[in-house]
Coordinates of N, CA, C and O in Angstrom, one line a residue:
X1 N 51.3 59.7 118.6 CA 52.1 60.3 117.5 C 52.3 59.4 116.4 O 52.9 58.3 116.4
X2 N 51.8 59.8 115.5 CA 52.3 59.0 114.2 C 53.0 58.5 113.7 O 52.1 58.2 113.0
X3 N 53.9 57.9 113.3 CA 55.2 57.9 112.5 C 55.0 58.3 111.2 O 53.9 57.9 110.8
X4 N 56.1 59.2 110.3 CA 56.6 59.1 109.7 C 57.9 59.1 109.2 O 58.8 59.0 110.0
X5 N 58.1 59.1 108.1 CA 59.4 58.5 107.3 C 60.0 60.1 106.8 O 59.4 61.0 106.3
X6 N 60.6 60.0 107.0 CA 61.6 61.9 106.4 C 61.7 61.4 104.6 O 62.3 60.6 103.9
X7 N 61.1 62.0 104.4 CA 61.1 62.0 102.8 C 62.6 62.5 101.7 O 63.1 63.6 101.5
X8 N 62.9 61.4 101.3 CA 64.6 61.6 100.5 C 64.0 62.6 99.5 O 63.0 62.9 98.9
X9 N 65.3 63.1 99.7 CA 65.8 64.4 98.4 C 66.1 63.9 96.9 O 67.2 63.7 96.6
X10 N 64.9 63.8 95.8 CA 64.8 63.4 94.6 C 66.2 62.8 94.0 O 66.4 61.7 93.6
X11 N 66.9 63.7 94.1 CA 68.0 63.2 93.7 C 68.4 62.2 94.0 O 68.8 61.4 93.1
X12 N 68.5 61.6 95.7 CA 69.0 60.5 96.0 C 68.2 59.6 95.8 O 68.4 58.5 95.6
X13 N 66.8 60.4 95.9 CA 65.9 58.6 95.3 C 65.9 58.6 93.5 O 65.3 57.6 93.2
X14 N 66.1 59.1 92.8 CA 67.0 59.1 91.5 C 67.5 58.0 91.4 O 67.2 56.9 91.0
X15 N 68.7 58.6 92.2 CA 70.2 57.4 92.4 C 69.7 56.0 92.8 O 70.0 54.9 92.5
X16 N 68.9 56.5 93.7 CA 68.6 55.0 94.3 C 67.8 53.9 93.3 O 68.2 52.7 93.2
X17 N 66.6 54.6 92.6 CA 66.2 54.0 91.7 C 67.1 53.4 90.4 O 67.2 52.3 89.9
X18 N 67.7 54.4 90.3 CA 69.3 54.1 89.1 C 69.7 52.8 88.9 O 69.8 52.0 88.0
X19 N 70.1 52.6 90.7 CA 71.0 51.1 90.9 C 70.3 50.3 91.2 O 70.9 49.3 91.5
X20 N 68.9 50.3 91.3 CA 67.9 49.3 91.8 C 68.0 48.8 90.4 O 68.2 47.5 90.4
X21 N 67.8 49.6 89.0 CA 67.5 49.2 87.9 C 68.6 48.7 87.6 O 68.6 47.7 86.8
X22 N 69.9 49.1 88.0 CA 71.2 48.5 87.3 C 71.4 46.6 87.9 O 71.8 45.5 87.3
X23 N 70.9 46.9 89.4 CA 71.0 45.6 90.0 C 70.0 44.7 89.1 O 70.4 43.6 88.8
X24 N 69.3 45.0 88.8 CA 68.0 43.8 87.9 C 68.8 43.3 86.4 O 68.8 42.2 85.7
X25 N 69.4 44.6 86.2 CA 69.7 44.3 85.1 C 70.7 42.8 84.9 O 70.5 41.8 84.3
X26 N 71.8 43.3 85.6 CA 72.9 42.5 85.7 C 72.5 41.1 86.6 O 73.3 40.2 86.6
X27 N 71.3 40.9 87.3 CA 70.8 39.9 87.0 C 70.2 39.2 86.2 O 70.6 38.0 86.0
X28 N 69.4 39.6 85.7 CA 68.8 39.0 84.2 C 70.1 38.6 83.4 O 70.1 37.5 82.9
X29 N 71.3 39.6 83.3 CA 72.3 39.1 82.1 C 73.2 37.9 82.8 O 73.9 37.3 82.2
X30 N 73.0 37.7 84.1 CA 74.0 36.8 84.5 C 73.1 35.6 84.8 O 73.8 34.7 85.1
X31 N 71.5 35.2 84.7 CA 70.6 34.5 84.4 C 70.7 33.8 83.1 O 70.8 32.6 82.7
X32 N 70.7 35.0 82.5 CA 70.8 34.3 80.6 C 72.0 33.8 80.5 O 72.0 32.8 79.7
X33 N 73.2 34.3 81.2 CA 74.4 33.7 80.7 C 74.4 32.4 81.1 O 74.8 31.5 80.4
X34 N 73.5 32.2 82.7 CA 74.0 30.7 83.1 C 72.5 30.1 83.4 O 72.0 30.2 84.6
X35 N 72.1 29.8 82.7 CA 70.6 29.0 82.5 C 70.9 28.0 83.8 O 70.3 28.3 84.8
X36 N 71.4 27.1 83.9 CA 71.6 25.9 84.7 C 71.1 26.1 86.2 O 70.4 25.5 87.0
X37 N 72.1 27.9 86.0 CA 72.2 28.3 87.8 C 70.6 28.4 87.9 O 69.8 27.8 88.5
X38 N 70.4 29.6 86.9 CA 68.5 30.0 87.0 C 67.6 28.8 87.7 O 66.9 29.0 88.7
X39 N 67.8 27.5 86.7 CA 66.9 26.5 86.9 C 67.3 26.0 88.1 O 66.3 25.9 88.9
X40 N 68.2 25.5 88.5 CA 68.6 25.3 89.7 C 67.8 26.1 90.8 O 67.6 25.3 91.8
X41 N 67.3 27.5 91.0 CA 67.0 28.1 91.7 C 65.7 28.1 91.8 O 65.1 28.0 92.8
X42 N 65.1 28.3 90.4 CA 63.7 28.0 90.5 C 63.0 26.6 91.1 O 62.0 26.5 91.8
X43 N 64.2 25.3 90.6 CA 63.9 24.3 91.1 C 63.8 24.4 92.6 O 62.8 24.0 93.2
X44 N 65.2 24.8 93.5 CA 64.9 25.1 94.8 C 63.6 25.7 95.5 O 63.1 25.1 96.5
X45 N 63.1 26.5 95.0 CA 62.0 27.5 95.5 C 60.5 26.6 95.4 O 59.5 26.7 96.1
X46 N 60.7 25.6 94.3 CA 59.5 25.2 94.1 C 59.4 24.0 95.4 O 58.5 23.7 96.1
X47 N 60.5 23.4 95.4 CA 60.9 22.3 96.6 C 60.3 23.0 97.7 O 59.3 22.5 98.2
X48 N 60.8 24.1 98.1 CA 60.8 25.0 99.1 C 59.2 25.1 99.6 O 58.6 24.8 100.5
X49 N 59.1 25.7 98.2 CA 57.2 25.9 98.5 C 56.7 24.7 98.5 O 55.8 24.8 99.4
X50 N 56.8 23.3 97.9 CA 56.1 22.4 98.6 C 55.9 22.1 99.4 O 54.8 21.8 99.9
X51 N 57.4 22.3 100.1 CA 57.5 21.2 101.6 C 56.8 22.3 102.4 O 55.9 21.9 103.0
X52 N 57.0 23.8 102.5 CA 56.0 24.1 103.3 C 54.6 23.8 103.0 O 53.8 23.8 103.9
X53 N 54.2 23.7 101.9 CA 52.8 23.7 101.7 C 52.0 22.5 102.1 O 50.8 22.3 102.1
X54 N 53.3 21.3 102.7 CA 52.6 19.7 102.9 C 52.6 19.9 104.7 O 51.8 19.5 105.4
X55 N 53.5 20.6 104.9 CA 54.0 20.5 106.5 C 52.5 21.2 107.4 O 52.4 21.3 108.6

């Protein structure tokens, strides 16, 4: 037997899409507000991806 996924009712995937877009947003503006935090995190991830990439 297959699986499938029960397919959402437009509307809720609307909505859903809605707050997906609201969530990005209010990242990006809380990114711009605080540059330090941003770099700070990019800086993490790149650490992150080294050390796995030497291990």
């Amino acid at each position: 037997m297959a699986w499938t996924t029960p397919r959402l009712d437009p509307e809720r995937s609307r909505r859903r899409l809605q707050l997906l877009a609201q969530l990005a947003d209010a990242r990006t503006v809380r990114e711009r507000e605080r540059p330090q935090r941003a770099r700070t995190k990019q800086l993490r991830q790149l650490i992150a991806t080294r050390r796995r990439a030497t291990d």
